[in-house]
C-alpha positions in Angstrom: 135.9 122.5 100.0 136.1 118.8 100.5 133.1 116.6 101.0 132.5 114.4 104.1 133.0 110.7 103.6 129.2 110.2 103.9 128.5 112.7 101.2 131.0 111.0 98.9 129.3 107.6 99.5 125.9 109.1 98.8 127.1 110.7 95.6 128.8 107.5 94.4 125.5 105.6 95.1 123.5 108.2 93.2 125.9 108.0 90.2 125.6 104.2 90.3 121.8 104.5 90.3 121.8 107.1 87.5 123.8 104.6 85.3 120.9 102.1 85.3 118.3 102.2 82.5 115.1 104.2 83.1 113.2 100.9 83.3 115.6 99.6 86.0 115.5 102.9 87.9 111.7 102.8 87.9 111.5 99.1 89.0 114.1 99.7 91.8 112.1 102.7 93.2 108.8 100.7 92.9 110.4 97.7 94.6 111.8 99.7 97.5 108.3 101.2 98.0 106.8 97.7 98.1 109.6 96.0 100.1 110.2 98.8 102.6 106.5 99.8 103.0 107.0 103.3 101.7 103.6 104.7 100.7 100.9 103.2 98.4 102.8 101.5 95.5 99.5 100.9 93.7 98.7 104.6 93.5 102.3 105.7 92.8 103.3 103.1 90.2 100.3 101.4 88.6 99.7 102.5 85.1 97.6 99.5 83.9 95.7 96.5 85.1 98.8 94.3 84.3 101.0 96.5 86.4 98.5 96.5 89.3 98.5 92.7 89.2 102.4 92.7 89.1 102.5 95.0 92.2 100.0 92.8 94.0 102.1 89.7 93.3 105.2 91.6 94.4 103.6 92.4 97.7 102.9 88.7 98.2 106.4 87.5 97.2 108.1 90.2 99.2 106.6 88.8 102.4 109.8 86.6 102.3 111.9 89.7 102.9 110.7 89.9 106.5 112.1 86.4 107.2 115.2 87.0 105.2 116.2 90.2 107.1 116.6 88.2 110.3 118.2 85.1 108.7 120.9 86.8 106.6 122.5 88.6 109.5 123.0 85.5 111.7 123.9 83.0 109.0 127.4 81.5 108.9 128.6 78.0 108.0 126.5 75.5 106.1 123.5 75.1 108.4 121.4 78.0 107.1 122.0 77.7 103.4 118.7 76.2 102.5 116.9 78.5 104.9 118.3 81.6 103.3 118.7 80.5 99.6 115.1 79.2 99.2 113.3 82.5 100.0 116.1 84.6 98.5 115.9 82.6 95.2 112.1 82.8 95.2 112.2 86.6 95.5 115.1 87.0 93.1 113.4 84.8 90.5 110.2 86.9 90.8 112.2 90.1 90.2 114.2 88.8 87.3 111.1 87.3 85.7 109.5 90.8 85.7 112.1 91.6 83.0 112.8 95.1 84.4 116.2 94.3 86.0 118.8 93.8 83.2 122.0 93.4 85.2 123.7 92.1 88.3 124.6 95.7 89.2 120.9 96.8 89.3 119.9 93.6 91.2 122.7 94.1 93.8 121.8 97.8 94.2 118.1 96.8 94.9 118.8 93.9 97.2 121.4 95.8 99.3 118.7 98.3 100.1 115.9 95.7 100.6 118.0 93.5 102.9 121.0 95.4 104.0 124.8 95.0 103.7 124.8 91.5 105.3 123.1 90.1 102.2 126.0 90.9 99.9 127.8 87.5 100.1 124.6 85.7 99.1 123.7 87.9 96.1 126.0 86.4 93.4 124.8 82.9 94.0 121.1 83.9 94.3 121.4 86.0 91.1 123.1 83.3 89.1 120.8 80.5 90.4 117.7 82.5 89.6 118.9 83.7 86.3 119.5 80.1 85.2 116.0 78.9 86.1 113.5 78.0 83.4 111.2 80.8 84.6 113.6 83.2 82.9 113.4 83.4 79.1 116.5 82.0 77.4 117.6 85.2 75.8 117.1 87.2 79.0 118.9 84.4 80.9 122.0 84.8 78.7 122.1 88.6 79.2 121.6 88.4 82.9 124.3 85.8 83.4 126.7 87.7 81.2 126.1 90.9 83.3 127.9 89.5 86.4 131.6 90.1 86.4 134.1 87.6 87.4 135.2 89.9 90.2 131.6 90.1 91.6 131.1 86.3 91.3 134.4 85.4 93.0 134.8 88.3 95.5 137.0 87.2 98.5 135.1 89.6 100.8 132.2 92.1 101.0 131.8 95.6 102.5 129.8 95.8 105.7 128.9 99.4 105.0 125.2 99.9 104.8 123.8 101.7 101.7 123.0 105.3 102.2 121.0 106.4 99.1 117.5 105.1 98.7 115.9 106.5 95.6 112.3 107.5 95.8 109.5 108.5 93.4 109.6 112.2 92.5 106.4 113.8 91.2 107.0 115.9 88.2 105.3 119.2 88.5 103.9 121.2 85.6 106.2 124.2 84.8 
């Protein structure tokens, strides 16, 4: 029995997510909870005072997502570059500085879900720009910049298909 195209897309997205490190998976799920307003991220994700502070800062920085969602869809030409890239770089730099995203693939996966398919053309430049900033440790900077493929950095076009799989926290129950 063959799968529907939607089921195939969801399975492909699940496989992509499964290929990320456990740290990346956890940060993506946490970030989706914060960025999409899914539940209480403090109760679900905070394991220490440091993590509570990080989540609090993430809520503040992610306020830019509300503005970006409207801007990214309508932007064409050169007029909106600074309007989009400023907030996108700020949020991206925050996420990369948390040192829980290790690759362009994990970053792209997260941001496609936070902002939708229309953000795809902006992601390579925001990722490279943020990864090159002094807020990112030099060894981390090198690894991040090496993680983006030439194909991703020079893509002639981007899919308009919206992501379908949004990973969530799953409570482990005692057996």
